[in-house]
Every structure is written in structure tokens, then in C-alpha cells.
Coordinates of C-alpha atoms in Angstrom, one line a residue:
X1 CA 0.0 0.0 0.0
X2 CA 1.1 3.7 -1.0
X3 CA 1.0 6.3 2.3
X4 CA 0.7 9.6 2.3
X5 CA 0.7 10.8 5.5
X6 CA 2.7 9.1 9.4
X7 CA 3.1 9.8 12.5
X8 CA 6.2 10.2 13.8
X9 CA 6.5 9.9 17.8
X10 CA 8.7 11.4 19.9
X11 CA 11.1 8.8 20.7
X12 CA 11.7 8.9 16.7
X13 CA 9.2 5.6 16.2
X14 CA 7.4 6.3 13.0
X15 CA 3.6 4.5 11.6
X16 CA 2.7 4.8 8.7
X17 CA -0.6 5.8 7.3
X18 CA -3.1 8.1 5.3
X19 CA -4.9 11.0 5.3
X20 CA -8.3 11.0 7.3
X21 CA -10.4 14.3 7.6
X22 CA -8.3 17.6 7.9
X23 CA -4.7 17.3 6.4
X24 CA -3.3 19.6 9.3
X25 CA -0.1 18.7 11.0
X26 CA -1.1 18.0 14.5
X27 CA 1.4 17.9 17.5
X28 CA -0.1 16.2 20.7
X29 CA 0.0 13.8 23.1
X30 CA -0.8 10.3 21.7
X31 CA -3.2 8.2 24.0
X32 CA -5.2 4.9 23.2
X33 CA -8.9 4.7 24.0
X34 CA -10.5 0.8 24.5
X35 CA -14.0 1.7 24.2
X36 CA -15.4 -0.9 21.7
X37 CA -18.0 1.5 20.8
X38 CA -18.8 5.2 21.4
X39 CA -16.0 6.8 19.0
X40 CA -18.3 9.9 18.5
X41 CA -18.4 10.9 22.4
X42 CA -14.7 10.1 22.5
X43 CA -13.9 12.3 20.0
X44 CA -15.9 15.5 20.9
X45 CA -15.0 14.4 24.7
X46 CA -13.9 18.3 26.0
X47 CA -11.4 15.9 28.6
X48 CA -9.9 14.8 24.9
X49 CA -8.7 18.5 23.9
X50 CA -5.4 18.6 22.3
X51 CA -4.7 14.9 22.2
X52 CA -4.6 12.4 19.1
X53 CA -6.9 9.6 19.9
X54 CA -6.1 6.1 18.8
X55 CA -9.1 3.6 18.5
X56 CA -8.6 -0.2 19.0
X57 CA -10.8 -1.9 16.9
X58 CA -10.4 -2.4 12.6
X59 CA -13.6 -1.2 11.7
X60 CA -14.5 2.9 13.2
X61 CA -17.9 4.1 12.0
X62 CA -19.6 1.1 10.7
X63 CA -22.9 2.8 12.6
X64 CA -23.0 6.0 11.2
X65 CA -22.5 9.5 12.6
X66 CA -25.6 11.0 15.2
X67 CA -25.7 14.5 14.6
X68 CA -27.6 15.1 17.9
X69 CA -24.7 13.1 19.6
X70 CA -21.9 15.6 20.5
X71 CA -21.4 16.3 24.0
X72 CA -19.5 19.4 23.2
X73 CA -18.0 21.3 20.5
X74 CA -14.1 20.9 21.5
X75 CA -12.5 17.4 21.9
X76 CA -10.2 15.6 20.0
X77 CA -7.6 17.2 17.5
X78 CA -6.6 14.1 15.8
X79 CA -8.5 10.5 15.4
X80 CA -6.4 7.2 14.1
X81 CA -7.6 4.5 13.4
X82 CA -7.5 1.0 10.9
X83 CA -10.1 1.3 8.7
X84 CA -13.5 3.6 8.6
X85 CA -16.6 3.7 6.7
X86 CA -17.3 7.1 4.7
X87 CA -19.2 9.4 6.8
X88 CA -15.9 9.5 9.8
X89 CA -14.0 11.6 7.4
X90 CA -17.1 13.6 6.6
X91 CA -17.4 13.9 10.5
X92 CA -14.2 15.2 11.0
X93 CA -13.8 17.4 8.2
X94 CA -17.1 19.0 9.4
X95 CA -15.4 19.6 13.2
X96 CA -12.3 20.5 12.2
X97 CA -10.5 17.0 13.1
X98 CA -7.4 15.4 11.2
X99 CA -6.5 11.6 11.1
X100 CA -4.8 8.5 9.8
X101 CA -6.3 5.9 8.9
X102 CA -4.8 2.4 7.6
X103 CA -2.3 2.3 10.5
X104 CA -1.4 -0.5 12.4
X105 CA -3.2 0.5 15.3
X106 CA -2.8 -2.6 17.6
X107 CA 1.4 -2.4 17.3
X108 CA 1.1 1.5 18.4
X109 CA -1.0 0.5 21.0
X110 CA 1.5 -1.3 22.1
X111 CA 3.7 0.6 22.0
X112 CA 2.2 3.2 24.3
X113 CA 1.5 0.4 26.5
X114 CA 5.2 -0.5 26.6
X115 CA 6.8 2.5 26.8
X116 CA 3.6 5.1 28.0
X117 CA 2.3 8.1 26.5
X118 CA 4.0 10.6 24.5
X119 CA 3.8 13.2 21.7
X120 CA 4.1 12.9 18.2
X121 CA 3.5 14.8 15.1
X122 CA 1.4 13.8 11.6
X123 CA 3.1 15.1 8.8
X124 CA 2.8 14.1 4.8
X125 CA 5.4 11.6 4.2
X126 CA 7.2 14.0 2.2
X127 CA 8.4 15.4 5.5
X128 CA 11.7 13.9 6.6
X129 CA 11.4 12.0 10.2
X130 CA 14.4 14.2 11.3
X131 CA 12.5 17.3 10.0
X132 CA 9.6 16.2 11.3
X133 CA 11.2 15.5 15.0
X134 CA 12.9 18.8 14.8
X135 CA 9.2 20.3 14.6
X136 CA 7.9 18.5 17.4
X137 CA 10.5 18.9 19.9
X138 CA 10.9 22.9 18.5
X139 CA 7.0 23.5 19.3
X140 CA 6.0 24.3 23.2
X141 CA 3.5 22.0 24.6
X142 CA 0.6 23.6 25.5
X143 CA -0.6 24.1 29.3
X144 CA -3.6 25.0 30.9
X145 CA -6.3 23.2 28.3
X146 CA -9.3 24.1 30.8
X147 CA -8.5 27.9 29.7
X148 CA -9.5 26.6 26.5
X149 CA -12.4 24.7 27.2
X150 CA -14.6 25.8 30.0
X151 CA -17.2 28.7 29.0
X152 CA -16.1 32.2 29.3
X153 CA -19.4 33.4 31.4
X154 CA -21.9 32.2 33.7
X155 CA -25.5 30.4 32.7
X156 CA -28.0 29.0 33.8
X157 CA -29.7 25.6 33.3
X158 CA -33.6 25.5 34.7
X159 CA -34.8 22.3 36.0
X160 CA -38.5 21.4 36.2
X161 CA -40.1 21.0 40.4
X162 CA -36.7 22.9 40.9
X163 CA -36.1 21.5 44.5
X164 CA -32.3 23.0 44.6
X165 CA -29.1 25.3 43.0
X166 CA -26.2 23.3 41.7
X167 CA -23.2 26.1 40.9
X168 CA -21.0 23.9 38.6
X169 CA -17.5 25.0 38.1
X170 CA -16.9 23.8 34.7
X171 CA -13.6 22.9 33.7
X172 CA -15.4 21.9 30.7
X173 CA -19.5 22.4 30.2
X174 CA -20.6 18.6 29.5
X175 CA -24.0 18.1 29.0
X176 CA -24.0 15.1 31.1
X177 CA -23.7 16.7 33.9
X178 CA -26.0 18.9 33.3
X179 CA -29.0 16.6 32.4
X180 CA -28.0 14.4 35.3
X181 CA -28.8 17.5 37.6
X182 CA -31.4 18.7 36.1
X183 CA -34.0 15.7 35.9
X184 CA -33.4 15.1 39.5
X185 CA -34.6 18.9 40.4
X186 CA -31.2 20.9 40.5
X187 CA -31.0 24.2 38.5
X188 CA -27.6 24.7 37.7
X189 CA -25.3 27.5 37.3
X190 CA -22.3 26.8 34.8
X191 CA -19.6 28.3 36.1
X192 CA -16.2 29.4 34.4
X193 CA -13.4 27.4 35.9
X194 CA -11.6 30.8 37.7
X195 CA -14.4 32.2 38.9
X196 CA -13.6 33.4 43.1
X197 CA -15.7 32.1 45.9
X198 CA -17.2 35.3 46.5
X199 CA -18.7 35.0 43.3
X200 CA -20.2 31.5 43.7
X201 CA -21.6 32.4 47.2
X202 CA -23.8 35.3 45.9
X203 CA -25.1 32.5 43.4
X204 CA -26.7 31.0 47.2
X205 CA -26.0 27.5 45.8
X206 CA -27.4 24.3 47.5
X207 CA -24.3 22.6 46.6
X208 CA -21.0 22.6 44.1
X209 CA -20.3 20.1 41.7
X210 CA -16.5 20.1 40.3
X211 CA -16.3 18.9 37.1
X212 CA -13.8 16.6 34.6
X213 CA -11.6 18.1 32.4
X214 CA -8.6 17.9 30.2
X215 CA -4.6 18.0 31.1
X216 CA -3.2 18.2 34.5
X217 CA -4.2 19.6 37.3
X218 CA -1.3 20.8 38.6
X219 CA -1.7 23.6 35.5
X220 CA -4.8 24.7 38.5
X221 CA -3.2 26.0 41.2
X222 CA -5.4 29.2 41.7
X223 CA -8.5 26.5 42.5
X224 CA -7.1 24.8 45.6
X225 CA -8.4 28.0 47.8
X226 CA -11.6 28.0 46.0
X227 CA -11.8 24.1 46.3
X228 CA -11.0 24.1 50.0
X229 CA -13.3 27.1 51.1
X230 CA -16.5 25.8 49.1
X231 CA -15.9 22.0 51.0
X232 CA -16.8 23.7 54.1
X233 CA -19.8 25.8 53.4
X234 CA -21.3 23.4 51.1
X235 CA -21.9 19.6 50.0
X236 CA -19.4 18.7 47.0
X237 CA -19.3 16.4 44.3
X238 CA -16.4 16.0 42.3
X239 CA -15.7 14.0 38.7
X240 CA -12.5 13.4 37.2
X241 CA -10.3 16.1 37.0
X242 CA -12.4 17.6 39.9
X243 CA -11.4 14.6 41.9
X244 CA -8.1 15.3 41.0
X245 CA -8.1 19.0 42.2
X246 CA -10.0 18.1 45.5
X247 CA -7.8 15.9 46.5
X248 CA -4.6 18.7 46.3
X249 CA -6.6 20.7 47.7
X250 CA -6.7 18.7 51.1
X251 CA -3.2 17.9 50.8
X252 CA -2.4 15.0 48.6
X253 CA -0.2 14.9 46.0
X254 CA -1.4 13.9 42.0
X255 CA 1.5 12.1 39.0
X256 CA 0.7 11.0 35.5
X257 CA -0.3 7.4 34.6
X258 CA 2.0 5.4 32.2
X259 CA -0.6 5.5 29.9
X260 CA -4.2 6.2 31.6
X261 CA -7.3 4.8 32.3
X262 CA -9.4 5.4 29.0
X263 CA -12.3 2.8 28.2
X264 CA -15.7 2.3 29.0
X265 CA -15.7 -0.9 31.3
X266 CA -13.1 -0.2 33.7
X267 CA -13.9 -2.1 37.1
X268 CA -14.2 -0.5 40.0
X269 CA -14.4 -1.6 43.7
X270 CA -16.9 0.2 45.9
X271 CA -15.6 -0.4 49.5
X272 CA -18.4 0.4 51.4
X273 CA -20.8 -2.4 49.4
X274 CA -18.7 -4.2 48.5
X275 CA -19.6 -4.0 44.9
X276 CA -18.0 -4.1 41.6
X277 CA -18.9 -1.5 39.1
X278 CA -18.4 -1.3 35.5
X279 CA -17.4 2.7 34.6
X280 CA -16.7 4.8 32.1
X281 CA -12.8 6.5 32.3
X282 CA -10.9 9.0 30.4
X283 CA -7.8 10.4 32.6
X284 CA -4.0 10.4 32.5
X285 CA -3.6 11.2 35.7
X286 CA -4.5 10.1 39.2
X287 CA -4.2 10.7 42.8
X288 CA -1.3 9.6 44.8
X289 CA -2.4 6.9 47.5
X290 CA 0.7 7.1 49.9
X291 CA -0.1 11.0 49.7
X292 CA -3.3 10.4 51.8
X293 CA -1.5 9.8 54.9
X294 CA -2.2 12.6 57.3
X295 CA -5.0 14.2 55.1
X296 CA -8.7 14.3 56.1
X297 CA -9.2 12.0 53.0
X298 CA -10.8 8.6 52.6
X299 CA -10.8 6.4 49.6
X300 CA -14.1 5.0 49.4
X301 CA -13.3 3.4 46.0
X302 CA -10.5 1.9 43.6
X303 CA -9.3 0.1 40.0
X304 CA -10.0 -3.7 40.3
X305 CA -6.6 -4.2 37.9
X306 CA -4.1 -2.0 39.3
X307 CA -5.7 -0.2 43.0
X308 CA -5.8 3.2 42.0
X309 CA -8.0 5.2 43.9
X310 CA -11.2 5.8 42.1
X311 CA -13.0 7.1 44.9
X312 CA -12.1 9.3 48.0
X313 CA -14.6 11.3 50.7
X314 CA -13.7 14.0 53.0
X315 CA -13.7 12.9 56.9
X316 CA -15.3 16.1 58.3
X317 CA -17.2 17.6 55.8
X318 CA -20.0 16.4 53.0
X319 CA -17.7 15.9 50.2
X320 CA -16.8 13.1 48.1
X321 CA -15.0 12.4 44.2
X322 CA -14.9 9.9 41.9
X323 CA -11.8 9.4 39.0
X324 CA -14.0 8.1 36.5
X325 CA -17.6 9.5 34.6
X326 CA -21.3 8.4 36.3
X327 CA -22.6 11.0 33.6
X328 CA -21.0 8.8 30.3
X329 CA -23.3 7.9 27.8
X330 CA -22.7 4.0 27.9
X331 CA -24.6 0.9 28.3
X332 CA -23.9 0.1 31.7
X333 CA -25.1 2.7 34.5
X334 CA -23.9 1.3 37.1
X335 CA -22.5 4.5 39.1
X336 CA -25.0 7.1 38.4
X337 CA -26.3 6.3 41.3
X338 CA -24.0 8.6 42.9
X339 CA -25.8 12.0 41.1
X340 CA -28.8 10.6 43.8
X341 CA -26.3 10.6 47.1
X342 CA -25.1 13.9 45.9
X343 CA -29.0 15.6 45.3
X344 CA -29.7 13.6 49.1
X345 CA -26.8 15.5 50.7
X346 CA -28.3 18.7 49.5
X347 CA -31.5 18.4 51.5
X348 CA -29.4 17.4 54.7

């Protein structure tokens, strides 16, 4: 087969492939994604932003493109994948989104395995892989991705037999979320991610949700404050990055996985009933569990296949987190049970 287009990694590792959607050259951070199904969330996933996505499986798209689907306009800036039917390239083309396509997508998955994440760039073939790891190592990575994603102003979501006020501090404005709030009787106010607790309190919220977002958190370190004032004035809930961020803020410490938790049936150990459940995950990085000691922290939940904490509460005050998503679109639903405990907690 002919290529006209690779991806050349960082470590000077090079795949071969062509053109899929846009023809832009792309510099990210490459990251594999095990979900069998669900490639549309995954790529306009906001927690995706400025990564290139690989998808396991040889066949992407053989079920057509939803256009009521999208969780959000901003996710992934570059899709690769085996083979595709049609309408994906239409897809991306229409959101901006550049790709490879006939790659050997189960070797680089190993490869990330094996070695862990890293960036690389897609170039045309034409390019050199020297040039082409001149570029990449030349260009700054960038920081900070919430700045990019979360909305610039305040709104408001009504609810119907509004029983409370939900101020959401979105580190990306996910829909999920949203709904799940909202049909149990929360109005919710989206929240920018920098917006002072001053500002949230003349909101005269019921409750704060925290919720996921791309990079890492330790690009945040103006929301500790916010995140350890609001946890003792009101109940908190916490997804993803926002479990991230709340555990910093009480003192424990945060470091990137070798390659991530990124799949939709990731089992989980619930601690207190003893339960497995099946979850949804998309993160890179994770909470330190030999940082707990001497924090007001709990872990209430971890990974059944390598113990990371999934789960944590606060000792003292009405606050708990969860790594992975209750609010993903997937077939199993086990944990959105936990939007229920959190709308309970507001009427305590």
C-alpha cells in the first residue's frame, strides 16, 4: 500500500498511514482509547482536547454518525484509526478534526503500552522523520487546556419541580452533567473554571459540583483556595479532573499514569458495598495513595486491575469524588447512582 501521510512519535518511532479528515499537521499527546463503541463521544470528549486519539478496533464508524450526539463542540484534534466507513472523514472534516487511517493501530497500542504516552506529530510523508522531530521537539507544549475549554461566562440551566441550586464549576461544560442534575430537580449555574468564591456564594447555591476536564491539574493551582473554602460551606461532588483537584486541595499529591485509564468498562471496587462497578474512564492522571497519609481523606473506591484510587470522601465535611464518569453515555449505568447521594446530601 502507497501512504501519504505518518506519524512520527517522539522517541523517533514512526507509523505509517493516510490522510483521514483535515490534512493539518497536529502535534499532541498520543493516548489509546479501549471503548469498543462510542467513538463519537470520544472524539468531541472536551477531557480529549489537544490529544490524538487512537481507536482499537479495525472497523471505526460502521454505525453512522448521530448528529444530535456531541457532548460538546471541543475534543479531540486528531483521530487514528485501521479502517473507517465514509461518513468519519465527513465527521471530521465537518469539526475541524485530522486523522490517519490504515495504521497498524494494535502495534502503536503497544507501544504506548510498553513504553507510556508521549507526543508525536502527523506530517505528509514527504516530510523527513528528522525534520519532522525537529518540529515537534521545536514547538512548546501547551498548558492550561481548561483555559481553553470551560465557557467564558456564567449560565443558567432551569430544571423542572426545581427542589435545589447546583453552581458547577466547569472545567469543561458537559451536557452530562448537566442533564443528570437537572431531571433530579437541581437548577444549575455553569460556572467558568476561575471564577472566586465570593462569586459563587452570591449565586446562594445548594451545593457545588467540580467537574472533569482535560490535562493536568497541577496547570490549576489558583482553585485549591476555592476548592477548600466551598468544601466547608457546602456539599461537593467531584468528577474526574475535579477529583483530582480536591484531593490537592486537602493535601495529597497527583502524578501522570504510564498511559491512563481510557475505556468504558473499567472495574471499579466500591468499598463500602462491597460492589463491583463497570465505569466509564478517560484520565491520565491520578491521585497519589501514599499521599493520603495525614489528610482528612478517605478512599471510598479503587481500580480492580491495578488499585488506584477511584473514589475518595472528606472525613469532616459532606464531600466526596470519583476518578471516572457516572454522567457517560454508555450501556452500563452502574455508578449514576451517585448523582442521587449527591442531590440527598443537599436536602441534609
Amino acid at each position: 500500500m502507497n501512504f501519504d501521510r505518518k506519524l512520527v512519535l517522539a522517541d523517533g518511532t514512526v507509523f505509517l498511514g493516510n490522510r483521514l479528515g483535515l490534512g493539518d499537521e497536529v502535534i499532541r499527546e498520543v493516548v489509546f482509547q479501549t471503548a469498543k463503541a462510542g467513538y463519537q463521544d470520544v472524539l468531541m470528549d472536551p477531557d480529549n482536547y489537544n490529544q490524538v486519539v487512537v481507536m482499537p478496533h479495525s472497523m471505526v464508524n460502521s454505525d453512522g454518525i448521530n448528529p444530535n450526539d456531541p457532548d460538546a463542540s471541543q475534543g479531540a484534534s486528531a483521530l487514528i484509526v485501521d479502517k473507517y466507513c465514509a461518513s468519519l472523514d465527513r465527521f471530521l472534516k465537518d469539526k475541524n478534526i485530522s486523522g490517519l487511517c490504515d495504521v497498524d493501530t494494535g502495534a502503536l497500542i503497544n507501544k504506548i503500552r510498553a513504553d507510556g504516552v508521549m507526543y508525536g506529530i502527523i506530517v505528509d510523508v514527504e516530510v523527513s522523520d528528522e525534520q519532522a522531530l525537529v518540529r515537534l521537539t521545536s514547538t512548546p507544549y501547551v498548558t492550561n487546556h481548561v483555559k481553553q475549554v470551560s465557557p467564558k461566562k456564567p449560565y443558567q440551566v432551569s430544571a423542572e419541580n426545581k427542589k435545589f441550586r447546583v453552581a458547577l464549576i466547569a472545567f469543561t461544560a458537559k451536557k452530562g452533567i448537566i442533564n443528570e442534575l437537572t431531571v433530579r430537580g437541581c437548577e444549575v449555574i455553569v460556572l467558568p473554571y476561575n471564577t472566586s468564591v465570593e462569586e459563587i456564594k452570591a449565586f446562594e447555591p445548594d451545593g457545588v459540583m467540580l467537574s472533569s476536564g482535560p490535562g493536568d491539574p497541577l496547570d490549576l493551582p489558583e482553585l485549591l483556595p476555592v476548592i477548600s473554602a466551598l468544601q466547608k460551606k457546602y456539599p461537593l461532588f467531584g468528577i474526574c479532573l475535579g477529583h483530582q483537584l480536591f484531593a490537592i486541595a486537602n493535601g495529597a499529591k497527583t502524578s501522570q499514569m504510564k498511559f491512563g485509564h481510557r475505556g468504558e468498562d473499567i472495574q471499579v471496587k466500591d468499598i463500602g458495598m462491597g460492589k463491583i462497578l463497570t465505569t466509564f474512564q478517560n484520565h491520565g492522571y491520578h491521585v497519589d495513595a501514599d499521599s493520603l497519609a495525614g489528610t482528612d481523606l478517605e478512599i471510598t473506591q479503587y481500580a480492580v486491575d491495578d488499585g488506584s484510587i477511584e473514589g475518595l470522601k472528606h472525613k469532616k465535611y459532606p464531600a466526596f469524588t470519583v476518578q471516572y464518569h457516572p454522567e457517560a453515555h454508555t450501556d452500563t449505568r452502574d455508578s449514576n447512582y451517585l448523582f442521587d447521594r449527591f442531590v440527598e446530601m443537599l436536602g441534609l
